[in-house]
PDB file of C-alpha atoms in Angstrom:
ATOM      1  CA  MET A   5      88.426  87.000 104.404  1.00 92.00           C
ATOM      2  CA  LYS A   6      87.752  89.715 107.041  1.00 96.00           C
ATOM      3  CA  LEU A   7      89.446  93.065 106.681  1.00 96.00           C
ATOM      4  CA  SER A   8      90.484  95.653 109.156  1.00 97.00           C
ATOM      5  CA  LEU A   9      92.106  98.934 109.427  1.00 97.00           C
ATOM      6  CA  THR A  10      93.885 100.757 112.142  1.00 97.00           C
ATOM      7  CA  SER A  11      96.402 103.745 112.671  1.00 95.00           C
ATOM      8  CA  ASP A  12      99.112 104.538 114.685  1.00 93.00           C
ATOM      9  CA  GLU A  13     101.782 107.433 115.038  1.00 94.00           C
ATOM     10  CA  LEU A  14     105.448 106.869 116.019  1.00 94.00           C
ATOM     11  CA  GLN A  15     107.969 109.561 117.167  1.00 94.00           C
ATOM     12  CA  LEU A  16     111.418 109.601 116.067  1.00 91.00           C
ATOM     13  CA  ARG A  17     114.037 109.946 118.866  1.00 89.00           C
ATOM     14  CA  THR A  18     116.037 112.643 116.761  1.00 85.00           C
ATOM     15  CA  PRO A  19     114.553 114.331 113.927  1.00 83.00           C
ATOM     16  CA  LEU A  20     115.884 112.653 110.428  1.00 78.00           C
ATOM     17  CA  LEU A  21     117.244 115.360 107.967  1.00 74.00           C
ATOM     18  CA  THR A  22     117.096 114.342 104.106  1.00 76.00           C
ATOM     19  CA  ALA A  23     117.274 116.073 100.915  1.00 69.00           C
ATOM     20  CA  HIS A  24     113.665 115.826 100.710  1.00 67.00           C
ATOM     21  CA  GLY A  25     112.940 117.486 104.001  1.00 72.00           C
ATOM     22  CA  LYS A  26     113.003 116.846 107.946  1.00 79.00           C
ATOM     23  CA  ILE A  27     111.060 113.488 109.309  1.00 84.00           C
ATOM     24  CA  GLU A  28     110.116 114.034 112.731  1.00 86.00           C
ATOM     25  CA  LYS A  29     107.264 111.319 113.015  1.00 90.00           C
ATOM     26  CA  ARG A  30     105.543 108.581 111.021  1.00 92.00           C
ATOM     27  CA  GLU A  31     102.025 108.414 110.698  1.00 93.00           C
ATOM     28  CA  ILE A  32     101.174 104.800 109.896  1.00 94.00           C
ATOM     29  CA  LEU A  33      98.121 102.814 108.656  1.00 96.00           C
ATOM     30  CA  VAL A  34      97.790  99.013 109.150  1.00 97.00           C
ATOM     31  CA  VAL A  35      95.498  96.477 107.114  1.00 97.00           C
ATOM     32  CA  THR A  36      94.881  93.413 108.609  1.00 98.00           C
ATOM     33  CA  ALA A  37      93.222  90.510 106.254  1.00 97.00           C
ATOM     34  CA  THR A  38      92.001  87.398 108.523  1.00 97.00           C
ATOM     35  CA  GLN A  39      91.093  83.985 107.437  1.00 97.00           C
ATOM     36  CA  ASP A  40      90.266  80.428 109.443  1.00 94.00           C
ATOM     37  CA  ASN A  41      91.664  82.489 112.444  1.00 94.00           C
ATOM     38  CA  VAL A  42      94.998  83.571 111.115  1.00 97.00           C
ATOM     39  CA  SER A  43      96.228  86.940 109.767  1.00 97.00           C
ATOM     40  CA  GLY A  44      98.286  88.842 107.805  1.00 98.00           C
ATOM     41  CA  SER A  45      99.061  92.498 107.960  1.00 97.00           C
ATOM     42  CA  GLY A  46     100.396  95.398 105.663  1.00 97.00           C
ATOM     43  CA  GLU A  47     101.868  98.868 106.456  1.00 95.00           C
ATOM     44  CA  ILE A  48     101.702 102.081 104.665  1.00 92.00           C
ATOM     45  CA  ALA A  49     103.322 105.328 106.027  1.00 90.00           C
ATOM     46  CA  PRO A  50     103.970 107.808 102.806  1.00 84.00           C
ATOM     47  CA  LEU A  51     107.203 110.085 102.936  1.00 77.00           C
ATOM     48  CA  PRO A  52     107.405 113.211 101.003  1.00 65.00           C
ATOM     49  CA  GLY A  53     109.522 112.768  97.797  1.00 63.00           C
ATOM     50  CA  PHE A  54     108.919 109.216  97.212  1.00 67.00           C
ATOM     51  CA  GLY A  55     106.321 109.107  94.990  1.00 69.00           C
ATOM     52  CA  LEU A  56     103.466 108.033  96.854  1.00 81.00           C
ATOM     53  CA  GLU A  57      99.834 109.161  97.482  1.00 88.00           C
ATOM     54  CA  SER A  58      99.414 110.970 100.837  1.00 89.00           C
ATOM     55  CA  LEU A  59      98.084 109.281 104.080  1.00 90.00           C
ATOM     56  CA  LYS A  60      94.741 110.698 103.691  1.00 92.00           C
ATOM     57  CA  GLU A  61      94.325 109.451 100.075  1.00 93.00           C
ATOM     58  CA  ALA A  62      95.933 105.919 101.151  1.00 92.00           C
ATOM     59  CA  SER A  63      93.356 105.909 104.223  1.00 94.00           C
ATOM     60  CA  VAL A  64      90.331 106.311 101.740  1.00 95.00           C
ATOM     61  CA  SER A  65      91.445 103.514  99.372  1.00 94.00           C
ATOM     62  CA  LEU A  66      91.928 101.190 102.095  1.00 96.00           C
ATOM     63  CA  GLN A  67      89.003 101.933 104.108  1.00 95.00           C
ATOM     64  CA  THR A  68      87.104 101.204 100.445  1.00 96.00           C
ATOM     65  CA  TRP A  69      88.769  98.148 100.526  1.00 96.00           C
ATOM     66  CA  VAL A  70      88.095  97.221 103.863  1.00 95.00           C
ATOM     67  CA  LYS A  71      84.199  98.220 103.159  1.00 94.00           C
ATOM     68  CA  SER A  72      83.474  97.083  99.644  1.00 93.00           C
ATOM     69  CA  GLY A  73      86.294  94.827  98.842  1.00 91.00           C
ATOM     70  CA  SER A  74      87.339  97.340  95.836  1.00 94.00           C
ATOM     71  CA  PHE A  75      91.378  96.488  95.865  1.00 96.00           C
ATOM     72  CA  PRO A  76      93.103  99.811  96.373  1.00 94.00           C
ATOM     73  CA  SER A  77      94.412 101.417  93.195  1.00 88.00           C
ATOM     74  CA  SER A  78      96.809 103.911  94.734  1.00 88.00           C
ATOM     75  CA  PRO A  79     100.315 102.750  94.952  1.00 88.00           C
ATOM     76  CA  GLY A  80     100.966 102.820  98.541  1.00 90.00           C
ATOM     77  CA  ALA A  81      97.442 101.305  99.635  1.00 94.00           C
ATOM     78  CA  ALA A  82      98.220  98.657  97.192  1.00 94.00           C
ATOM     79  CA  GLY A  83     101.219  97.812  98.473  1.00 93.00           C
ATOM     80  CA  ALA A  84     100.026  97.176 101.950  1.00 96.00           C
ATOM     81  CA  ALA A  85      96.904  95.543 100.454  1.00 97.00           C
ATOM     82  CA  SER A  86      98.857  93.069  99.162  1.00 97.00           C
ATOM     83  CA  CYS A  87     101.351  92.616 101.851  1.00 97.00           C
ATOM     84  CA  ALA A  88      98.508  91.680 103.838  1.00 97.00           C
ATOM     85  CA  ILE A  89      97.094  88.963 101.497  1.00 98.00           C
ATOM     86  CA  THR A  90     100.828  87.805 101.241  1.00 98.00           C
ATOM     87  CA  GLN A  91     101.423  87.553 104.637  1.00 97.00           C
ATOM     88  CA  LEU A  92      97.958  85.896 105.297  1.00 98.00           C
ATOM     89  CA  LYS A  93      98.968  83.220 102.565  1.00 98.00           C
ATOM     90  CA  ALA A  94     102.123  82.391 104.352  1.00 98.00           C
ATOM     91  CA  ALA A  95     100.157  82.329 107.694  1.00 97.00           C
ATOM     92  CA  LEU A  96      97.897  79.979 106.342  1.00 97.00           C
ATOM     93  CA  GLU A  97     100.483  77.674 105.232  1.00 97.00           C
ATOM     94  CA  GLY A  98     101.951  77.770 108.648  1.00 96.00           C
ATOM     95  CA  VAL A  99     105.248  79.316 107.355  1.00 96.00           C
ATOM     96  CA  SER A 100     107.282  82.662 107.520  1.00 96.00           C
ATOM     97  CA  LEU A 101     106.991  85.166 104.828  1.00 97.00           C
ATOM     98  CA  ASP A 102     110.500  84.441 103.645  1.00 97.00           C
ATOM     99  CA  VAL A 103     109.987  80.795 103.186  1.00 97.00           C
ATOM    100  CA  PHE A 104     106.843  81.612 101.336  1.00 98.00           C
ATOM    101  CA  LEU A 105     108.456  83.378  98.831  1.00 98.00           C
ATOM    102  CA  SER A 106     111.644  81.630  98.281  1.00 97.00           C
ATOM    103  CA  SER A 107     110.794  78.135  99.288  1.00 96.00           C
ATOM    104  CA  ARG A 108     113.904  78.031 101.255  1.00 95.00           C
ATOM    105  CA  ILE A 109     114.368  77.445 104.722  1.00 94.00           C
ATOM    106  CA  LEU A 110     117.339  79.029 106.296  1.00 93.00           C
ATOM    107  CA  SER A 111     119.287  77.763 108.981  1.00 92.00           C
ATOM    108  CA  ASN A 112     120.075  81.218 110.277  1.00 91.00           C
ATOM    109  CA  ARG A 113     117.571  83.852 110.216  1.00 93.00           C
ATOM    110  CA  ASP A 114     119.690  86.582 111.741  1.00 95.00           C
ATOM    111  CA  LEU A 115     119.852  89.644 109.671  1.00 97.00           C
ATOM    112  CA  SER A 116     122.720  92.089 109.173  1.00 98.00           C
ATOM    113  CA  VAL A 117     121.383  95.542 109.080  1.00 98.00           C
ATOM    114  CA  GLN A 118     123.107  98.941 108.482  1.00 97.00           C
ATOM    115  CA  SER A 119     123.386 101.820 111.110  1.00 96.00           C
ATOM    116  CA  LEU A 120     121.436 105.121 109.764  1.00 94.00           C
ATOM    117  CA  ILE A 121     123.640 108.424 110.339  1.00 94.00           C
ATOM    118  CA  ALA A 122     121.822 111.918 109.425  1.00 90.00           C
ATOM    119  CA  ALA A 123     124.321 114.076 111.635  1.00 91.00           C
ATOM    120  CA  LYS A 124     125.393 117.490 110.448  1.00 91.00           C
ATOM    121  CA  SER A 125     128.668 117.896 112.125  1.00 95.00           C
ATOM    122  CA  ILE A 126     131.608 116.294 111.984  1.00 97.00           C
ATOM    123  CA  GLY A 127     131.858 115.442 115.512  1.00 97.00           C
ATOM    124  CA  ASP A 128     128.483 114.072 115.854  1.00 97.00           C
ATOM    125  CA  VAL A 129     129.091 111.859 112.379  1.00 97.00           C
ATOM    126  CA  GLU A 130     132.446 110.290 113.938  1.00 98.00           C
ATOM    127  CA  ASN A 131     130.685 109.881 117.579  1.00 97.00           C
ATOM    128  CA  MET A 132     127.716 108.019 115.778  1.00 96.00           C
ATOM    129  CA  ALA A 133     129.851 106.035 113.425  1.00 97.00           C
ATOM    130  CA  GLN A 134     132.071 104.745 116.505  1.00 98.00           C
ATOM    131  CA  ILE A 135     128.757 103.926 118.615  1.00 97.00           C
ATOM    132  CA  ALA A 136     127.601 102.272 115.065  1.00 97.00           C
ATOM    133  CA  VAL A 137     130.903  99.842 114.880  1.00 97.00           C
ATOM    134  CA  ALA A 138     131.082  99.268 118.752  1.00 97.00           C
ATOM    135  CA  ASN A 139     127.432  97.901 118.327  1.00 96.00           C
ATOM    136  CA  GLY A 140     128.092  95.343 115.905  1.00 97.00           C
ATOM    137  CA  HIS A 141     126.928  96.769 112.454  1.00 97.00           C
ATOM    138  CA  LYS A 142     128.782  96.066 109.155  1.00 98.00           C
ATOM    139  CA  ALA A 143     127.684  98.873 107.422  1.00 98.00           C
ATOM    140  CA  ILE A 144     126.611 102.625 107.671  1.00 98.00           C
ATOM    141  CA  LYS A 145     124.670 104.676 105.721  1.00 97.00           C
ATOM    142  CA  LEU A 146     125.265 108.431 105.862  1.00 97.00           C
ATOM    143  CA  LYS A 147     122.657 110.809 104.877  1.00 95.00           C
ATOM    144  CA  VAL A 148     124.001 113.608 102.604  1.00 96.00           C
ATOM    145  CA  GLY A 149     122.758 116.362  99.956  1.00 93.00           C
ATOM    146  CA  ALA A 150     120.862 118.077 102.371  1.00 88.00           C
ATOM    147  CA  LEU A 151     123.867 120.510 103.327  1.00 90.00           C
ATOM    148  CA  SER A 152     126.641 122.189 100.877  1.00 93.00           C
ATOM    149  CA  GLU A 153     129.116 120.145  99.234  1.00 95.00           C
ATOM    150  CA  ILE A 154     131.853 121.255 101.511  1.00 96.00           C
ATOM    151  CA  SER A 155     129.787 119.892 104.437  1.00 96.00           C
ATOM    152  CA  ASP A 156     128.985 116.476 102.792  1.00 97.00           C
ATOM    153  CA  ILE A 157     132.891 115.751 101.455  1.00 97.00           C
ATOM    154  CA  ALA A 158     133.874 116.577 105.207  1.00 97.00           C
ATOM    155  CA  ARG A 159     131.557 114.334 106.888  1.00 97.00           C
ATOM    156  CA  ILE A 160     131.948 111.292 104.423  1.00 98.00           C
ATOM    157  CA  THR A 161     135.754 111.995 104.980  1.00 97.00           C
ATOM    158  CA  ALA A 162     135.333 111.686 108.846  1.00 97.00           C
ATOM    159  CA  ALA A 163     132.968 108.964 108.656  1.00 98.00           C
ATOM    160  CA  ARG A 164     135.193 106.711 106.531  1.00 97.00           C
ATOM    161  CA  LYS A 165     138.227 107.535 108.628  1.00 97.00           C
ATOM    162  CA  THR A 166     136.549 106.878 111.810  1.00 97.00           C
ATOM    163  CA  ILE A 167     135.295 103.335 110.774  1.00 97.00           C
ATOM    164  CA  PRO A 168     137.751 100.309 109.912  1.00 97.00           C
ATOM    165  CA  ASP A 169     138.257  99.292 106.230  1.00 95.00           C
ATOM    166  CA  GLU A 170     136.010  96.140 106.409  1.00 96.00           C
ATOM    167  CA  ILE A 171     132.712  98.229 107.526  1.00 98.00           C
ATOM    168  CA  HIS A 172     130.968  99.463 104.554  1.00 98.00           C
ATOM    169  CA  LEU A 173     130.027 103.153 104.209  1.00 98.00           C
ATOM    170  CA  ARG A 174     127.221 103.833 101.963  1.00 98.00           C
ATOM    171  CA  LEU A 175     125.649 107.373 101.230  1.00 98.00           C
ATOM    172  CA  ASP A 176     122.141 108.289 100.907  1.00 96.00           C
ATOM    173  CA  VAL A 177     121.820 111.659  98.591  1.00 96.00           C
ATOM    174  CA  ASN A 178     118.090 111.322  97.998  1.00 92.00           C
ATOM    175  CA  GLN A 179     118.725 113.191  94.862  1.00 94.00           C
ATOM    176  CA  GLY A 180     119.904 116.193  96.705  1.00 94.00           C
ATOM    177  CA  TRP A 181     122.934 116.922  94.292  1.00 96.00           C
ATOM    178  CA  ASN A 182     122.751 118.370  90.891  1.00 96.00           C
ATOM    179  CA  PHE A 183     125.173 116.669  88.446  1.00 97.00           C
ATOM    180  CA  SER A 184     127.920 119.300  88.768  1.00 96.00           C
ATOM    181  CA  SER A 185     127.558 118.973  92.365  1.00 96.00           C
ATOM    182  CA  ALA A 186     127.532 115.255  92.082  1.00 97.00           C
ATOM    183  CA  LYS A 187     130.563 114.908  90.083  1.00 96.00           C
ATOM    184  CA  ARG A 188     133.021 117.197  92.187  1.00 96.00           C
ATOM    185  CA  VAL A 189     131.740 115.281  95.354  1.00 97.00           C
ATOM    186  CA  LEU A 190     132.128 111.692  93.959  1.00 96.00           C
ATOM    187  CA  LYS A 191     135.451 112.861  92.467  1.00 95.00           C
ATOM    188  CA  ALA A 192     136.496 113.985  95.858  1.00 95.00           C
ATOM    189  CA  ILE A 193     135.432 111.217  97.771  1.00 95.00           C
ATOM    190  CA  GLY A 194     136.246 108.077  95.117  1.00 91.00           C
ATOM    191  CA  HIS A 195     139.216 106.927  96.888  1.00 93.00           C
ATOM    192  CA  LEU A 196     137.434 106.053 100.076  1.00 95.00           C
ATOM    193  CA  ASN A 197     136.312 103.074  99.696  1.00 95.00           C
ATOM    194  CA  ILE A 198     132.561 103.929  99.312  1.00 97.00           C
ATOM    195  CA  ASP A 199     130.173 100.871  99.093  1.00 98.00           C
ATOM    196  CA  TYR A 200     127.711 102.612  97.045  1.00 98.00           C
ATOM    197  CA  VAL A 201     125.783 106.112  96.504  1.00 98.00           C
ATOM    198  CA  GLU A 202     121.926 106.183  96.706  1.00 97.00           C
ATOM    199  CA  GLU A 203     120.210 108.485  94.435  1.00 97.00           C
ATOM    200  CA  PRO A 204     122.881 111.110  93.898  1.00 97.00           C
ATOM    201  CA  THR A 205     120.951 113.436  90.925  1.00 97.00           C
ATOM    202  CA  THR A 206     117.188 113.485  90.008  1.00 95.00           C
ATOM    203  CA  ASN A 207     118.284 112.265  86.543  1.00 96.00           C
ATOM    204  CA  LEU A 208     119.476 108.342  85.863  1.00 96.00           C
ATOM    205  CA  SER A 209     120.901 109.481  82.792  1.00 94.00           C
ATOM    206  CA  ASP A 210     123.594 111.160  84.903  1.00 96.00           C
ATOM    207  CA  TYR A 211     124.521 107.859  86.304  1.00 97.00           C
ATOM    208  CA  LYS A 212     126.725 106.660  83.631  1.00 95.00           C
ATOM    209  CA  GLN A 213     129.123 109.211  83.725  1.00 95.00           C
ATOM    210  CA  LEU A 214     129.126 110.132  87.282  1.00 96.00           C
ATOM    211  CA  ARG A 215     130.382 106.180  87.656  1.00 95.00           C
ATOM    212  CA  SER A 216     133.013 106.721  84.962  1.00 93.00           C
ATOM    213  CA  VAL A 217     134.136 109.913  86.682  1.00 90.00           C
ATOM    214  CA  SER A 218     134.429 108.425  90.283  1.00 91.00           C
ATOM    215  CA  GLY A 219     134.488 104.395  90.050  1.00 93.00           C
ATOM    216  CA  VAL A 220     131.845 104.312  92.649  1.00 95.00           C
ATOM    217  CA  ASN A 221     128.859 102.023  92.438  1.00 97.00           C
ATOM    218  CA  LEU A 222     125.558 103.938  92.236  1.00 98.00           C
ATOM    219  CA  ALA A 223     122.133 102.937  93.521  1.00 98.00           C
ATOM    220  CA  ALA A 224     118.641 103.672  92.651  1.00 97.00           C
ATOM    221  CA  ASP A 225     115.577 104.137  95.241  1.00 94.00           C
ATOM    222  CA  GLU A 226     113.598 107.052  94.434  1.00 92.00           C
ATOM    223  CA  HIS A 227     113.899 105.741  90.945  1.00 94.00           C
ATOM    224  CA  LEU A 228     112.289 102.665  92.182  1.00 94.00           C
ATOM    225  CA  SER A 229     109.137 103.980  93.355  1.00 85.00           C
ATOM    226  CA  GLU A 230     106.937 102.430  91.042  1.00 87.00           C
ATOM    227  CA  LEU A 231     106.774  98.865  89.834  1.00 90.00           C
ATOM    228  CA  ASN A 232     106.716  99.136  86.076  1.00 91.00           C
ATOM    229  CA  THR A 233     109.284 102.259  86.195  1.00 93.00           C
ATOM    230  CA  ALA A 234     111.406 100.134  88.482  1.00 95.00           C
ATOM    231  CA  LYS A 235     111.384  97.072  85.615  1.00 96.00           C
ATOM    232  CA  ASN A 236     112.787  99.455  83.021  1.00 96.00           C
ATOM    233  CA  VAL A 237     115.539 100.877  85.706  1.00 97.00           C
ATOM    234  CA  ILE A 238     116.619  97.394  86.505  1.00 97.00           C
ATOM    235  CA  GLN A 239     116.847  96.831  82.714  1.00 96.00           C
ATOM    236  CA  SER A 240     118.803 100.091  81.752  1.00 96.00           C
ATOM    237  CA  GLY A 241     122.282  99.129  82.776  1.00 95.00           C
ATOM    238  CA  LEU A 242     122.386 102.082  84.803  1.00 97.00           C
ATOM    239  CA  ILE A 243     122.618 101.215  88.274  1.00 98.00           C
ATOM    240  CA  GLN A 244     124.876  98.762  90.099  1.00 98.00           C
ATOM    241  CA  VAL A 245     122.701  98.354  93.289  1.00 98.00           C
ATOM    242  CA  ALA A 246     118.746  98.263  93.764  1.00 98.00           C
ATOM    243  CA  ILE A 247     117.186  99.446  97.065  1.00 98.00           C
ATOM    244  CA  ILE A 248     114.313  97.541  97.164  1.00 97.00           C
ATOM    245  CA  LYS A 249     111.259  98.997  99.525  1.00 93.00           C
ATOM    246  CA  PRO A 250     108.556  96.485  99.267  1.00 92.00           C
ATOM    247  CA  THR A 251     105.498  99.041 100.136  1.00 85.00           C
ATOM    248  CA  VAL A 252     106.364 101.369  97.148  1.00 86.00           C
ATOM    249  CA  LEU A 253     106.806  98.243  94.674  1.00 92.00           C
ATOM    250  CA  GLY A 254     103.211  96.558  95.275  1.00 92.00           C
ATOM    251  CA  GLY A 255     104.137  94.574  98.168  1.00 94.00           C
ATOM    252  CA  PRO A 256     106.705  91.609  98.906  1.00 96.00           C
ATOM    253  CA  GLN A 257     105.729  89.389  96.038  1.00 97.00           C
ATOM    254  CA  ALA A 258     106.235  91.752  93.800  1.00 96.00           C
ATOM    255  CA  ALA A 259     109.331  93.276  95.113  1.00 97.00           C
ATOM    256  CA  TYR A 260     110.722  89.599  95.380  1.00 98.00           C
ATOM    257  CA  ASN A 261     110.051  88.870  91.621  1.00 98.00           C
ATOM    258  CA  LEU A 262     111.587  92.322  90.750  1.00 98.00           C
ATOM    259  CA  SER A 263     114.812  91.445  92.968  1.00 98.00           C
ATOM    260  CA  LYS A 264     115.266  88.316  91.300  1.00 98.00           C
ATOM    261  CA  ASN A 265     115.136  90.045  87.748  1.00 97.00           C
ATOM    262  CA  ALA A 266     117.790  92.433  89.347  1.00 98.00           C
ATOM    263  CA  GLN A 267     120.118  89.441  90.433  1.00 98.00           C
ATOM    264  CA  GLU A 268     120.088  87.802  87.073  1.00 98.00           C
ATOM    265  CA  LEU A 269     121.715  91.186  86.001  1.00 98.00           C
ATOM    266  CA  ASP A 270     124.117  91.186  88.549  1.00 98.00           C
ATOM    267  CA  ILE A 271     122.801  94.383  90.455  1.00 98.00           C
ATOM    268  CA  ARG A 272     122.848  93.762  94.183  1.00 98.00           C
ATOM    269  CA  CYS A 273     119.484  94.259  95.965  1.00 98.00           C
ATOM    270  CA  VAL A 274     119.471  95.797  99.322  1.00 98.00           C
ATOM    271  CA  VAL A 275     115.982  96.051 101.039  1.00 98.00           C
ATOM    272  CA  SER A 276     115.338  99.155 102.748  1.00 94.00           C
ATOM    273  CA  SER A 277     112.771 100.338 105.613  1.00 87.00           C
ATOM    274  CA  PHE A 278     110.546 103.183 104.569  1.00 84.00           C
ATOM    275  CA  ILE A 279     111.367 104.043 108.333  1.00 89.00           C
ATOM    276  CA  ASP A 280     108.223 101.829 108.706  1.00 92.00           C
ATOM    277  CA  GLY A 281     106.497 100.645 112.253  1.00 94.00           C
ATOM    278  CA  HIS A 282     106.989  97.262 113.406  1.00 95.00           C
ATOM    279  CA  VAL A 283     104.680  95.668 110.990  1.00 96.00           C
ATOM    280  CA  GLY A 284     106.563  97.026 107.469  1.00 95.00           C
ATOM    281  CA  LEU A 285     109.629  96.176 109.355  1.00 96.00           C
ATOM    282  CA  ARG A 286     108.894  92.715 109.801  1.00 96.00           C
ATOM    283  CA  ALA A 287     107.675  92.077 105.975  1.00 96.00           C
ATOM    284  CA  ALA A 288     111.006  94.407 104.766  1.00 96.00           C
ATOM    285  CA  ARG A 289     113.098  91.838 107.105  1.00 97.00           C
ATOM    286  CA  ASP A 290     111.479  88.650 105.844  1.00 97.00           C
ATOM    287  CA  LEU A 291     111.721  90.098 102.374  1.00 98.00           C
ATOM    288  CA  ALA A 292     115.594  90.561 102.725  1.00 98.00           C
ATOM    289  CA  LEU A 293     115.973  87.036 103.931  1.00 98.00           C
ATOM    290  CA  ALA A 294     114.310  85.478 101.004  1.00 98.00           C
ATOM    291  CA  ILE A 295     116.166  87.733  98.473  1.00 97.00           C
ATOM    292  CA  ALA A 296     119.797  88.049  99.942  1.00 98.00           C
ATOM    293  CA  PRO A 297     120.029  86.433 103.278  1.00 97.00           C
ATOM    294  CA  THR A 298     123.881  87.350 104.047  1.00 97.00           C
ATOM    295  CA  GLU A 299     123.559  90.968 102.586  1.00 98.00           C
ATOM    296  CA  THR A 300     123.365  93.935 104.905  1.00 98.00           C
ATOM    297  CA  HIS A 301     120.193  95.761 104.586  1.00 98.00           C
ATOM    298  CA  GLY A 302     118.539  98.987 105.752  1.00 97.00           C
ATOM    299  CA  VAL A 303     115.890  97.479 107.867  1.00 96.00           C
ATOM    300  CA  GLY A 304     117.014  98.253 111.161  1.00 94.00           C
ATOM    301  CA  THR A 305     115.279 101.390 111.771  1.00 93.00           C
ATOM    302  CA  GLY A 306     113.187 100.436 114.659  1.00 93.00           C
ATOM    303  CA  ALA A 307     115.914 101.867 116.956  1.00 90.00           C
ATOM    304  CA  LEU A 308     115.145 105.641 115.580  1.00 89.00           C
ATOM    305  CA  PHE A 309     111.901 105.671 117.466  1.00 94.00           C
ATOM    306  CA  SER A 310     111.447 106.855 120.874  1.00 92.00           C
ATOM    307  CA  ASP A 311     107.967 104.589 120.990  1.00 90.00           C
ATOM    308  CA  SER A 312     108.429 101.118 122.255  1.00 91.00           C
ATOM    309  CA  MET A 313     108.908  98.659 119.572  1.00 94.00           C
ATOM    310  CA  PRO A 314     108.738  94.844 119.651  1.00 94.00           C
ATOM    311  CA  SER A 315     112.487  93.244 119.946  1.00 93.00           C
ATOM    312  CA  ASP A 316     112.459  91.231 117.006  1.00 94.00           C
ATOM    313  CA  VAL A 317     112.487  94.630 114.762  1.00 95.00           C
ATOM    314  CA  LEU A 318     115.107  96.237 117.076  1.00 95.00           C
ATOM    315  CA  PRO A 319     118.892  95.465 115.923  1.00 96.00           C
ATOM    316  CA  GLN A 320     121.066  93.589 118.608  1.00 95.00           C
ATOM    317  CA  HIS A 321     124.463  93.744 117.919  1.00 96.00           C
ATOM    318  CA  GLY A 322     124.107  94.889 114.213  1.00 97.00           C
ATOM    319  CA  PHE A 323     121.429  91.977 113.583  1.00 97.00           C
ATOM    320  CA  LEU A 324     117.527  91.727 113.581  1.00 96.00           C
ATOM    321  CA  ARG A 325     117.468  88.316 115.628  1.00 89.00           C
ATOM    322  CA  SER A 326     114.171  87.099 113.790  1.00 79.00           C
ATOM    323  CA  PRO A 327     111.928  84.176 115.455  1.00 76.00           C
ATOM    324  CA  ASN A 328     112.233  80.912 113.722  1.00 65.00           C
TER     325      ASN A 328
END
């Protein structure tokens, strides 16, 4: 098996404001494993606040693997390496990654993807929500937690009033609220038909009470930033939705296994991008098809980049149209 490592940098069209800070670009490492003239690739692009090593640390770890064959020990690099190997195995069998993982051939591999909104003003939220609906998205994820409670409540209310009832509205707090803020905001929006709220606070122990006061489904994302920890969170009974990111969970095979365990406990699994490049997006898309092909997933973020991206990772009328 031959290994190679490349790097890339992608610019976002508009900076993405989160509770962990502003994202303006993505610096990406891609590792490729080749055997018998077929290849598989994996990607790592660390984000601050999500528990991964730095880009420099990931680079050193992957370079060591390429040069000496010593499998990466740092989590993001290990996830990228595992993805490359799993993709290679699928390619050697002549099947797509979703078929390799699930042993199921889908007649329709089009995947519904959500639209991501991180606008600060009510007017911008309303405008972007209208565009998302017009573009065929069945779910909208609104970034909150980086501004004031008043702003969050106003923008959430505006988004819900702008979109039809059948369109899911999801909130991503990125742990930006403390318990008191979360309680107040969730009480204020509990009647607004919210699909789920990701990471309202840093403390998972808050979730039981927050759900009891609001009735809103709660999702773990940052709390699933390491595989062993993620297994404990899945077993805790404190979440209703698991946000699955294959890079941070040890690659697509480990993420698939974790997701199946979650589904056995009636936990919904939504695969999400790490604001990835096309290699990461393709792996996440195929993982989503393997886990929950009828769910609306968070892997449509290719449209956020100003750089050119392959057509199969760009949403078309709310779907990724993956090749058969």
